[in-house]
Coordinates of C-alpha atoms and ligand atoms in Angstrom, one line a residue:
M987 CA 23.5 -16.1 -22.2
I988 CA 21.4 -15.6 -19.2
K989 CA 23.9 -17.4 -17.0
S990 CA 26.8 -15.5 -18.3
L991 CA 25.1 -12.3 -17.3
A992 CA 24.5 -13.4 -13.8
S993 CA 26.6 -11.7 -11.2
F994 CA 27.1 -12.7 -7.6
V995 CA 25.0 -11.2 -4.8
K996 CA 26.6 -11.8 -1.5
L997 CA 24.2 -10.9 1.2
V998 CA 20.7 -12.3 1.7
N999 CA 18.4 -10.1 3.8
K1000 CA 15.3 -11.4 5.3
N1001 CA 12.3 -9.6 4.0
N1002 CA 10.9 -6.8 6.1
V1003 CA 13.6 -6.7 8.7
F1004 CA 14.2 -3.1 7.9
L1005 CA 10.5 -2.3 8.0
E1006 CA 10.5 -3.0 11.7
Q1007 CA 13.9 -1.4 12.4
V1008 CA 12.9 1.9 10.8
R1009 CA 9.5 1.8 12.6
Y1010 CA 11.1 1.7 16.0
A1011 CA 14.3 3.5 15.2
S1012 CA 13.1 6.9 16.6
Q1013 CA 11.5 7.5 19.9
A1014 CA 10.2 10.9 18.8
L1015 CA 6.4 11.0 18.4
P1016 CA 4.7 13.1 15.8
Q1017 CA 2.7 16.1 16.7
L1018 CA -1.0 15.3 17.2
S1019 CA -2.7 15.2 13.9
S1020 CA -5.6 17.5 15.0
E1021 CA -3.1 20.2 15.9
K1022 CA -0.7 19.7 13.0
Y1023 CA -3.5 19.9 10.4
N1024 CA -5.9 22.1 12.4
I1025 CA -8.8 19.7 12.4
H1026 CA -11.9 20.3 14.5
R1027 CA -13.5 17.4 16.4
K1028 CA -16.9 16.4 15.0
D1029 CA -19.9 16.0 17.3
F1030 CA -19.4 12.4 18.3
G1031 CA -20.0 10.8 21.7
R1032 CA -17.1 10.5 24.1
I1033 CA -16.1 7.1 25.5
E1034 CA -17.0 6.6 29.1
S1035 CA -16.2 3.9 31.6
S1036 CA -19.6 2.4 31.1
D1037 CA -18.7 2.0 27.4
V1038 CA -15.5 0.2 28.3
D1039 CA -17.5 -2.0 30.7
Y1040 CA -19.8 -2.9 27.8
F1041 CA -16.9 -3.7 25.4
R1042 CA -15.3 -5.8 28.1
S1043 CA -18.6 -7.7 28.6
V1044 CA -18.6 -8.5 24.8
L1045 CA -14.8 -9.1 24.3
G1046 CA -13.5 -10.0 27.7
Q1047 CA -10.9 -8.0 29.7
D1048 CA -7.8 -8.7 27.5
R1049 CA -9.2 -7.7 24.2
V1050 CA -10.1 -4.1 25.3
L1051 CA -6.9 -2.0 25.6
T1052 CA -7.1 1.2 27.5
E1053 CA -3.6 1.7 29.1
E1054 CA -2.0 4.6 27.3
S1055 CA 1.2 2.7 26.6
D1056 CA -0.8 -0.2 25.1
V1057 CA -2.9 2.1 22.9
L1058 CA 0.0 4.3 21.7
P1059 CA 1.2 2.1 18.8
Y1060 CA -2.3 2.1 17.4
N1061 CA -2.4 5.9 17.5
V1062 CA 0.8 6.5 15.4
D1063 CA 1.1 5.7 11.7
W1064 CA 4.0 3.9 10.0
I1065 CA 5.5 7.0 8.5
K1066 CA 5.2 8.8 11.9
N1067 CA 3.4 11.7 10.5
C1068 CA 0.0 11.3 12.2
R1069 CA -0.9 10.8 15.8
G1070 CA -4.4 10.2 17.1
Q1071 CA -5.8 10.4 20.7
S1072 CA -7.7 7.2 21.0
K1073 CA -8.3 5.9 24.5
A1074 CA -9.4 2.4 23.5
V1075 CA -8.5 -0.4 21.2
L1076 CA -10.9 -3.3 20.6
K1077 CA -9.8 -6.6 19.3
P1078 CA -12.7 -8.7 18.0
K1079 CA -12.3 -12.3 17.1
S1080 CA -15.4 -12.8 15.0
T1081 CA -17.8 -11.0 12.6
E1082 CA -20.5 -11.3 15.3
E1083 CA -18.3 -9.4 17.7
V1084 CA -17.5 -6.7 15.1
S1085 CA -21.3 -6.4 14.5
T1086 CA -22.1 -6.1 18.2
I1087 CA -19.5 -3.5 18.7
L1088 CA -20.5 -1.4 15.7
K1089 CA -24.2 -1.6 16.6
Y1090 CA -23.4 -0.2 20.1
C1091 CA -21.0 2.5 18.8
N1092 CA -23.6 3.6 16.2
E1093 CA -26.3 4.0 18.9
R1094 CA -23.9 5.9 21.1
K1095 CA -22.4 7.9 18.2
L1096 CA -19.0 6.7 19.1
A1097 CA -16.6 7.1 16.1
V1098 CA -14.4 4.2 15.2
C1099 CA -11.1 3.7 13.2
P1100 CA -10.6 0.3 11.7
Q1101 CA -7.0 -0.8 11.7
G1102 CA -5.2 -3.7 9.9
G1103 CA -1.4 -3.9 9.9
N1104 CA -1.1 -0.1 10.2
T1105 CA 1.2 0.1 7.2
G1106 CA -1.0 2.6 5.4
L1107 CA 0.9 5.7 4.1
V1108 CA -1.8 8.4 4.1
G1109 CA -2.8 8.4 7.8
G1110 CA -6.1 6.5 7.2
S1111 CA -5.3 3.7 9.7
V1112 CA -4.9 5.8 12.8
P1113 CA -7.5 7.9 14.7
V1114 CA -7.4 11.7 14.5
F1115 CA -9.2 12.4 17.8
D1116 CA -10.6 9.8 20.2
E1117 CA -12.0 7.4 17.7
I1118 CA -12.1 3.8 19.0
V1119 CA -9.6 1.6 17.2
I1120 CA -11.0 -1.6 15.9
S1121 CA -8.0 -3.8 15.3
F1122 CA -8.4 -6.9 13.1
S1123 CA -5.2 -8.6 14.3
L1124 CA -7.0 -11.4 16.0
M1125 CA -9.3 -12.2 13.1
N1126 CA -6.7 -14.2 11.3
K1127 CA -8.2 -17.6 10.4
I1128 CA -7.9 -19.2 7.0
I1129 CA -11.4 -20.5 6.3
D1130 CA -11.1 -22.4 3.0
L1131 CA -8.8 -22.9 0.0
D1132 CA -10.1 -24.5 -3.2
D1133 CA -6.9 -25.5 -4.9
L1134 CA -8.7 -26.2 -8.2
S1135 CA -10.4 -22.8 -8.7
G1136 CA -7.7 -21.0 -6.6
A1137 CA -10.4 -19.4 -4.3
L1138 CA -9.0 -18.6 -0.9
V1139 CA -11.5 -17.5 1.9
C1140 CA -10.0 -16.0 5.0
E1141 CA -10.6 -13.5 7.8
A1142 CA -9.6 -9.8 7.3
G1143 CA -6.7 -9.9 9.8
C1144 CA -4.6 -12.5 8.0
V1145 CA -1.2 -11.1 7.3
L1146 CA -0.5 -11.1 3.5
E1147 CA 2.8 -12.9 3.8
N1148 CA 1.3 -15.7 5.9
L1149 CA -1.4 -16.2 3.3
D1150 CA 1.2 -16.3 0.6
N1151 CA 3.2 -18.9 2.4
Y1152 CA 0.1 -20.9 3.0
V1153 CA -1.1 -20.9 -0.6
R1154 CA 2.5 -21.5 -1.9
E1155 CA 2.6 -24.8 -0.1
R1156 CA -0.5 -25.7 -2.1
G1157 CA 0.8 -24.7 -5.5
L1158 CA -0.7 -21.2 -5.6
I1159 CA 0.4 -17.6 -4.9
M1160 CA -1.4 -14.5 -3.7
P1161 CA -2.3 -12.2 -6.5
L1162 CA -0.6 -9.2 -4.8
D1163 CA 2.8 -8.6 -3.3
L1164 CA 4.1 -5.5 -1.6
G1165 CA 7.0 -4.4 0.6
A1166 CA 4.7 -4.3 3.7
K1167 CA 3.6 -8.0 3.2
G1168 CA 5.0 -9.1 6.5
T1169 CA 2.8 -6.7 8.4
C1170 CA -0.2 -5.6 6.3
H1171 CA -3.5 -7.5 6.5
I1172 CA -5.6 -8.8 3.6
G1173 CA -8.5 -6.7 5.0
G1174 CA -6.3 -3.6 4.9
N1175 CA -5.3 -4.6 1.3
A1176 CA -8.9 -4.9 0.3
S1177 CA -9.9 -1.6 2.0
T1178 CA -7.1 0.3 0.2
N1179 CA -7.3 -1.6 -3.1
A1180 CA -3.6 -2.2 -2.7
G1181 CA -1.6 -2.4 -5.9
G1182 CA 2.0 -3.6 -5.4
L1183 CA 4.7 -5.2 -7.5
R1184 CA 2.8 -7.6 -9.8
L1185 CA -0.4 -5.7 -10.6
L1186 CA 0.9 -5.5 -14.2
R1187 CA 0.4 -9.3 -14.4
Y1188 CA -2.3 -10.3 -12.0
G1189 CA -4.5 -7.2 -12.1
N1190 CA -5.9 -5.1 -9.2
L1191 CA -8.0 -6.3 -6.3
H1192 CA -11.3 -5.2 -7.9
G1193 CA -10.6 -8.2 -10.2
S1194 CA -8.9 -10.7 -7.8
I1195 CA -11.3 -10.3 -4.9
L1196 CA -14.2 -12.6 -5.5
G1197 CA -16.3 -11.6 -2.5
V1198 CA -16.3 -9.9 0.8
E1199 CA -18.1 -10.0 4.0
A1200 CA -18.4 -6.6 5.6
V1201 CA -20.2 -4.9 8.5
K1202 CA -22.1 -1.7 8.1
A1203 CA -22.0 1.1 10.6
D1204 CA -25.3 0.0 12.2
G1205 CA -23.9 -3.6 12.7
T1206 CA -25.6 -5.2 9.7
V1207 CA -23.5 -8.0 8.3
I1208 CA -23.4 -7.7 4.5
D1209 CA -22.7 -11.2 3.1
C1210 CA -21.2 -10.9 -0.4
L1211 CA -18.7 -13.6 0.3
R1212 CA -19.1 -15.6 -2.9
S1213 CA -16.1 -17.5 -4.4
L1214 CA -17.4 -17.5 -7.9
K1215 CA -15.4 -16.0 -10.8
K1216 CA -18.6 -14.9 -12.5
D1217 CA -21.7 -13.6 -10.6
N1218 CA -23.8 -11.0 -12.4
T1219 CA -26.7 -11.0 -10.0
G1220 CA -27.4 -7.3 -9.6
Y1221 CA -25.1 -4.6 -8.2
H1222 CA -21.5 -5.7 -7.6
L1223 CA -21.6 -4.6 -4.0
K1224 CA -18.2 -6.0 -3.0
H1225 CA -16.6 -3.1 -4.9
L1226 CA -18.1 -0.6 -2.4
F1227 CA -15.8 -2.0 0.2
I1228 CA -12.7 -2.4 -1.9
G1229 CA -10.7 0.8 -1.7
S1230 CA -13.1 2.7 0.5
E1231 CA -10.6 2.8 3.3
G1232 CA -13.0 1.8 6.1
T1233 CA -15.5 4.6 5.5
L1234 CA -18.4 2.5 4.2
G1235 CA -18.0 -0.7 6.2
L1236 CA -15.6 -2.9 8.1
V1237 CA -14.3 -5.8 6.0
T1238 CA -14.4 -9.0 8.1
K1239 CA -13.8 -11.7 5.5
V1240 CA -12.3 -11.9 2.0
A1241 CA -12.6 -14.4 -0.8
I1242 CA -9.7 -13.9 -3.2
H1243 CA -8.5 -15.6 -6.4
C1244 CA -5.0 -17.1 -6.1
P1245 CA -3.1 -17.7 -9.4
V1246 CA -1.0 -20.8 -9.9
L1247 CA 2.5 -20.8 -8.5
P1248 CA 4.8 -20.2 -11.5
K1249 CA 7.2 -23.1 -12.2
S1250 CA 9.8 -20.9 -13.7
V1251 CA 10.7 -17.5 -12.3
N1252 CA 13.5 -15.1 -13.5
L1253 CA 14.5 -11.7 -12.3
G1254 CA 16.7 -9.2 -14.1
F1255 CA 18.1 -6.0 -12.7
F1256 CA 19.5 -3.6 -15.3
G1257 CA 21.3 -0.3 -15.5
V1258 CA 19.8 2.1 -18.0
K1259 CA 21.2 5.4 -19.4
N1260 CA 18.1 7.6 -19.2
F1261 CA 14.3 7.6 -18.7
E1262 CA 13.6 7.5 -22.4
N1263 CA 15.4 4.2 -22.6
V1264 CA 13.4 2.9 -19.6
L1265 CA 10.2 3.4 -21.6
K1266 CA 11.8 1.8 -24.7
L1267 CA 12.8 -1.2 -22.6
Y1268 CA 9.3 -1.5 -21.2
K1269 CA 7.9 -1.6 -24.7
S1270 CA 10.4 -4.2 -25.7
A1271 CA 9.7 -6.3 -22.6
K1272 CA 6.0 -6.3 -23.3
S1273 CA 6.4 -7.4 -26.8
K1274 CA 9.3 -9.9 -26.4
L1275 CA 8.3 -11.4 -23.0
G1276 CA 4.6 -11.2 -23.6
E1277 CA 2.5 -13.3 -21.3
I1278 CA 5.4 -14.2 -19.0
L1279 CA 6.2 -10.6 -17.9
S1280 CA 5.2 -10.3 -14.2
A1281 CA 6.8 -7.1 -13.1
F1282 CA 8.5 -4.1 -14.6
E1283 CA 9.7 -1.7 -12.0
M1284 CA 12.0 1.3 -12.3
A1285 CA 14.1 3.3 -9.8
D1286 CA 16.3 6.3 -10.4
F1287 CA 19.9 6.5 -9.2
D1288 CA 19.0 8.3 -5.9
S1289 CA 16.3 5.7 -5.0
I1290 CA 18.8 2.8 -5.2
N1291 CA 21.9 4.7 -3.9
F1292 CA 20.1 6.2 -0.9
T1293 CA 18.5 2.9 0.0
A1294 CA 21.7 0.9 -0.3
K1295 CA 23.6 3.4 1.8
N1296 CA 20.9 4.1 4.5
L1297 CA 19.9 0.5 5.0
K1298 CA 23.3 -1.0 4.2
L1299 CA 22.0 -3.2 1.4
P1300 CA 24.1 -4.5 -1.4
N1301 CA 23.5 -3.2 -4.9
P1302 CA 24.3 -6.1 -7.2
I1303 CA 25.3 -3.8 -10.1
S1304 CA 27.3 -0.6 -10.4
D1305 CA 26.0 3.0 -10.5
Y1306 CA 23.5 3.9 -13.3
P1307 CA 21.2 6.9 -13.8
F1308 CA 18.2 4.5 -13.9
Y1309 CA 17.6 0.9 -12.8
V1310 CA 15.0 -1.5 -14.2
L1311 CA 13.7 -4.7 -12.6
V1312 CA 12.1 -7.2 -14.9
E1313 CA 10.5 -10.3 -13.6
T1314 CA 9.0 -13.2 -15.5
H1315 CA 6.5 -15.8 -14.2
G1316 CA 6.0 -18.8 -16.5
S1317 CA 5.4 -22.5 -16.6
E1318 CA 8.2 -23.7 -18.7
E1319 CA 11.9 -23.0 -18.0
T1320 CA 13.2 -23.6 -21.5
H1321 CA 10.5 -21.5 -23.1
D1322 CA 10.9 -18.6 -20.7
G1323 CA 14.7 -18.8 -20.9
E1324 CA 14.6 -18.5 -24.7
K1325 CA 12.3 -15.5 -24.6
L1326 CA 14.4 -13.8 -21.9
T1327 CA 17.6 -14.5 -23.9
R1328 CA 16.2 -13.0 -27.0
F1329 CA 15.1 -9.9 -25.0
L1330 CA 18.5 -9.5 -23.3
T1331 CA 20.6 -10.1 -26.5
N1332 CA 18.5 -7.6 -28.4
E1333 CA 18.5 -4.9 -25.7
M1334 CA 22.2 -5.3 -24.8
E1335 CA 23.1 -4.9 -28.4
S1336 CA 20.7 -2.0 -28.9
G1337 CA 22.3 -0.3 -25.8
L1338 CA 19.0 0.0 -23.9
I1339 CA 20.5 -2.3 -21.2
L1340 CA 24.0 -1.1 -20.2
D1341 CA 24.7 -3.8 -17.6
G1342 CA 22.8 -6.1 -15.4
T1343 CA 22.3 -9.3 -13.6
V1344 CA 19.7 -12.0 -14.3
T1345 CA 19.0 -14.8 -11.9
S1346 CA 16.6 -17.6 -11.1
E1347 CA 18.1 -18.4 -7.8
P1348 CA 15.6 -17.7 -5.0
A1349 CA 18.2 -16.1 -2.6
K1350 CA 19.6 -13.8 -5.3
M1351 CA 16.1 -12.8 -6.4
Q1352 CA 15.2 -12.1 -2.8
T1353 CA 18.3 -9.8 -2.5
I1354 CA 17.2 -7.8 -5.5
W1355 CA 13.6 -7.6 -4.5
N1356 CA 14.6 -6.6 -1.0
L1357 CA 16.6 -3.6 -2.4
R1358 CA 13.6 -2.5 -4.4
E1359 CA 11.0 -3.1 -1.6
S1360 CA 13.2 -1.2 1.0
I1361 CA 13.2 2.1 -0.9
A1362 CA 10.0 3.0 0.9
A1363 CA 11.7 2.7 4.3
A1364 CA 15.0 4.3 3.3
G1365 CA 13.8 7.9 3.6
L1366 CA 12.8 7.5 7.2
V1367 CA 16.3 6.8 8.4
G1368 CA 17.4 9.9 10.3
G1369 CA 14.7 12.2 8.8
Y1370 CA 11.2 12.5 7.4
V1371 CA 9.9 11.7 4.0
F1372 CA 7.1 13.2 2.0
K1373 CA 5.6 10.4 -0.1
Y1374 CA 3.5 10.7 -3.3
D1375 CA 2.0 7.8 -5.2
V1376 CA 0.7 9.4 -8.3
S1377 CA -0.2 7.9 -11.7
I1378 CA 0.8 9.8 -14.8
P1379 CA 0.6 8.8 -18.4
L1380 CA 3.9 7.1 -19.3
K1381 CA 5.4 9.7 -21.6
N1382 CA 5.4 12.2 -18.7
Y1383 CA 5.9 9.6 -15.9
Y1384 CA 9.2 11.0 -14.6
D1385 CA 8.7 14.7 -15.4
L1386 CA 7.9 15.8 -11.8
V1387 CA 11.1 14.5 -10.3
P1388 CA 13.4 17.2 -11.9
I1389 CA 10.6 19.8 -11.5
L1390 CA 10.5 19.2 -7.7
K1391 CA 14.3 19.0 -7.4
K1392 CA 14.5 22.5 -8.9
R1393 CA 11.6 23.8 -6.9
L1394 CA 12.9 22.6 -3.5
G1395 CA 16.6 23.2 -4.1
D1396 CA 18.5 22.6 -0.9
K1397 CA 15.3 22.4 1.2
A1398 CA 15.2 18.7 0.3
T1399 CA 17.9 16.2 1.1
K1400 CA 16.8 14.1 -1.8
V1401 CA 14.0 13.9 -4.3
F1402 CA 13.8 10.5 -5.9
G1403 CA 11.4 8.6 -8.2
Y1404 CA 10.6 4.9 -8.5
G1405 CA 7.7 2.7 -9.1
H1406 CA 5.5 0.5 -11.1
V1407 CA 6.1 1.5 -14.7
G1408 CA 3.8 -1.1 -16.0
D1409 CA 0.9 0.6 -14.1
G1410 CA 1.9 4.2 -14.9
N1411 CA 2.4 4.7 -11.1
I1412 CA 5.4 6.6 -9.9
H1413 CA 6.4 7.1 -6.3
I1414 CA 8.0 10.4 -5.6
N1415 CA 9.8 10.6 -2.2
V1416 CA 11.1 13.9 -0.9
T1417 CA 13.4 13.4 2.1
V1418 CA 14.1 16.2 4.6
P1419 CA 15.8 16.3 8.0
Q1420 CA 12.4 16.8 9.6
Y1421 CA 8.8 17.5 8.7
T1422 CA 8.2 21.3 8.2
K1423 CA 5.1 23.2 7.1
E1424 CA 7.4 25.2 4.8
V1425 CA 8.4 22.2 2.7
S1426 CA 4.9 20.8 3.0
S1427 CA 3.4 23.9 1.5
M1428 CA 6.0 24.0 -1.3
L1429 CA 4.9 20.5 -2.2
E1430 CA 1.1 20.6 -1.7
P1431 CA -1.0 21.5 -3.6
F1432 CA 1.7 22.1 -6.2
I1433 CA 2.3 18.5 -7.0
F1434 CA -1.4 17.7 -7.2
E1435 CA -1.9 20.6 -9.6
E1436 CA 0.9 19.3 -11.8
V1437 CA -0.5 15.8 -11.7
S1438 CA -3.9 17.0 -12.7
K1439 CA -2.4 19.0 -15.6
L1440 CA -0.8 15.8 -16.8
N1441 CA -4.1 14.0 -16.6
G1442 CA -2.9 11.8 -13.8
S1443 CA -4.4 10.6 -10.5
I1444 CA -3.2 12.1 -7.2
S1445 CA -3.3 8.6 -5.7
A1446 CA -2.6 5.5 -7.7
E1447 CA -2.1 3.1 -4.7
H1448 CA -2.1 4.4 -1.2
G1449 CA -5.5 6.1 -1.1
I1450 CA -6.8 9.4 0.2
G1451 CA -6.9 8.6 3.9
F1452 CA -6.5 11.5 6.3
R1453 CA -3.9 13.3 4.4
K1454 CA -5.6 14.0 1.0
P1455 CA -9.3 14.6 1.3
K1456 CA -8.8 18.3 0.5
Y1457 CA -7.0 17.4 -2.7
I1458 CA -9.4 14.7 -3.9
H1459 CA -11.1 17.1 -6.3
Y1460 CA -7.9 17.2 -8.4
S1461 CA -8.8 13.6 -9.4
K1462 CA -12.6 13.3 -8.8
D1463 CA -15.3 15.3 -10.5
Q1464 CA -17.9 17.1 -8.4
S1465 CA -20.6 14.8 -9.7
A1466 CA -18.6 11.7 -8.5
L1467 CA -17.9 13.4 -5.2
G1468 CA -21.6 14.0 -4.8
L1469 CA -22.4 10.4 -5.3
M1470 CA -19.7 9.4 -2.8
K1471 CA -21.3 11.6 -0.2
D1472 CA -24.7 10.1 -0.9
L1473 CA -23.3 6.6 -0.5
K1474 CA -21.6 7.5 2.8
Q1475 CA -24.9 9.0 4.1
L1476 CA -26.8 5.9 3.1
M1477 CA -24.4 3.4 4.6
D1478 CA -23.2 5.4 7.6
P1479 CA -25.7 8.1 8.4
N1480 CA -24.0 9.0 11.7
G1481 CA -20.6 9.2 10.0
I1482 CA -18.9 7.1 12.7
L1483 CA -16.8 5.0 10.3
N1484 CA -13.3 6.4 10.0
P1485 CA -14.3 10.1 10.1
Y1486 CA -12.0 12.8 8.8
K1487 CA -10.8 10.4 6.1
V1488 CA -11.4 10.2 2.3
L1489 CA -14.4 12.5 2.0
P1490 CA -13.7 16.3 2.1
D1491 CA -15.8 18.3 4.6
H1492 CA -17.4 20.4 1.9
I1493 CA -18.7 18.7 -1.3
Ligands
FAD1811 P1 -3.9 -0.3 7.5 O1 -2.7 0.6 7.3 O2 -4.1 -0.7 8.9 O3 -5.2 0.5 7.0 C1 -5.3 1.1 5.8 C2 -6.7 1.7 5.6 O4 -7.7 0.6 5.5 C3 -7.2 2.6 6.7 O5 -8.0 3.6 6.2 C4 -8.0 1.6 7.6 O6 -8.9 2.3 8.4 C5 -8.6 0.7 6.6 N1 -8.8 -0.7 7.0 C6 -7.8 -1.6 7.5 N2 -8.4 -2.8 7.7 C7 -9.7 -2.6 7.5 C8 -10.8 -3.5 7.5 N3 -10.7 -4.8 7.9 N4 -12.0 -3.0 7.2 C9 -12.2 -1.8 6.8 N5 -11.2 -0.9 6.7 C10 -10.0 -1.3 7.0 N6 0.5 0.0 -0.9 C11 0.3 -0.4 -2.2 O7 -0.8 -0.3 -2.7 N7 1.3 -0.9 -3.0 C12 2.6 -1.1 -2.5 O8 3.5 -1.6 -3.2 C13 2.8 -0.7 -1.1 N8 4.0 -0.9 -0.6 C14 4.3 -0.6 0.7 C15 5.5 -0.8 1.2 C16 5.8 -0.4 2.6 C17 7.1 -0.6 3.1 C18 4.7 0.2 3.3 C19 5.0 0.6 4.8 C20 3.5 0.4 2.8 C21 3.2 0.0 1.5 N9 2.0 0.2 0.9 C22 1.8 -0.2 -0.4 C23 0.9 0.8 1.7 C24 0.1 -0.2 2.6 O9 0.9 -1.3 2.9 C25 -1.1 -0.7 1.9 O10 -2.0 0.4 1.8 C26 -1.8 -1.9 2.6 O11 -2.9 -2.4 1.8 C27 -2.4 -1.4 4.0 O12 -2.8 -2.6 4.7 P2 -2.8 -2.6 6.3 O13 -3.4 -3.9 6.7 O14 -1.6 -2.2 6.9 O15 -3.9 -1.5 6.5
2HG1812 C1 6.2 0.8 -3.1 O1 5.9 0.6 -4.3 C2 5.2 1.3 -2.1 O2 7.4 0.6 -2.7 C3 5.7 2.4 -1.2 O3 4.0 1.6 -2.7 C4 6.0 3.7 -1.9 O4 6.7 4.5 0.2 C5 6.4 4.8 -1.0 O5 6.5 5.9 -1.4
ZN1813 ZN1 3.9 1.1 -4.8

């Protein structure tokens, strides 16, 4: 049954090729963030040549970048919406160096912006004014892997895909996977509490991360780098650094639990008539596939069609209003095959699945995943894309897409919705020929108000960063914001860590 459903996928695309192509496709630079969003510089020190001399004395000549052309890529975010004005990039190689740099910056009140792979989608990874960029790209050592417990300990600058390749060779996988895996760092993942494609199965990073080492603003190294699954000794401090987007401390090392490499993997890509049927299919997948279900993703027609056309990727099935991607991770091929066959037979007969392809061949699975993972980049080809990563209770999950289409009319090239159904997280992308304040103000705060009315969260994955502090109150109560402010004051009294991000000015 499964084999007879399989259709042929001709082209195999190497992962992340398009990520880089899109990133460097346009030479146009975004307007300075401070001007675009009318931000006022806070009262920080200004970097002087004596500071550069000091940094060079700690890091050496080569690991302090000050040439404008060298610094530029660190000033511009992936989506090309934000541009900072940093004059210096520091590239530490050890925790001790990070600590020394921060102690100095804190004393001089020099603001810093930590940067991992710079794939963040909310402007958090680039400076706004002249914050000094601290890049983790040279802190990329794997420290230890316990293949019995699955605990991996590594430095913050390890690229997620490199870690995944490393642990796979040893019978394990990383507990998270995302389209930016070839570029993003594990430290960036921890700092954003990244979700991704298999959160449904392996949970979020607050669960998978066993411990962290982080450096506070004053240079104090906080050692919470335990590799234990259970450790109830007092406050769970690691959580302060997971998802705080570099505003409470700089993550220098991570201990993370890696699940066992599944022996049997299957991937289905199905055409579905309407969104109601997507939800019915999800319910059925949960009950019929049970513990082997590892991903349940959906994309509407425009998401897939636009991506296939813009990035010249093959769509292995014909056109449908909705697409669903179902993946299983299991340990026994026959057992998984039987379950999958039952699910498919049932849902093809019931009409929930109109057509589709199922495969366990790595190259074919890669082609399907590549199409899904490339949706994020498709909107950047020849234009600009407003991105939202909201979570909404499932019954209203897709409601905002038609509402926004109607609201924007021909002001938008496309409005499409896709995402992690299993996590209640939809990505809404609005593509336009270029960024304009007019479209921006038609979208914001409207979309956040609607999400709030639906009891959702204004950010399910990408965080608050630079772009959303003024909207955080739609998802955080005043009492919680007050505590966030107190924690920030306690851990970073001079406010030098990633200023203008996450916390709104007035709480
Ligand atoms: P950066 O972008 O460099 O930084 C992100 C934030 O973390 C910034 O605020 C930065 O200051 C801070 N930071 C970085 N490193 C450190 C550190 N060591 N210590 C303290 N603070 C630090 N996100 C998802 O959650 N799920 C997805 O499925 C997903 N898919 C994506 C697909 C594409 C194609 C792209 C471009 C992005 C996607 N993202 C996704 C967003 C992004 O990849 C994640 O947020 C990722 O975790 C960022 O990692 P990074 O190393 O690039 O961090
Ligand atoms: C995804 O799930 C990412 O593909 C990116 O979180 C979403 O770019 C986006 O809107
Ligand atoms: Zn996502």
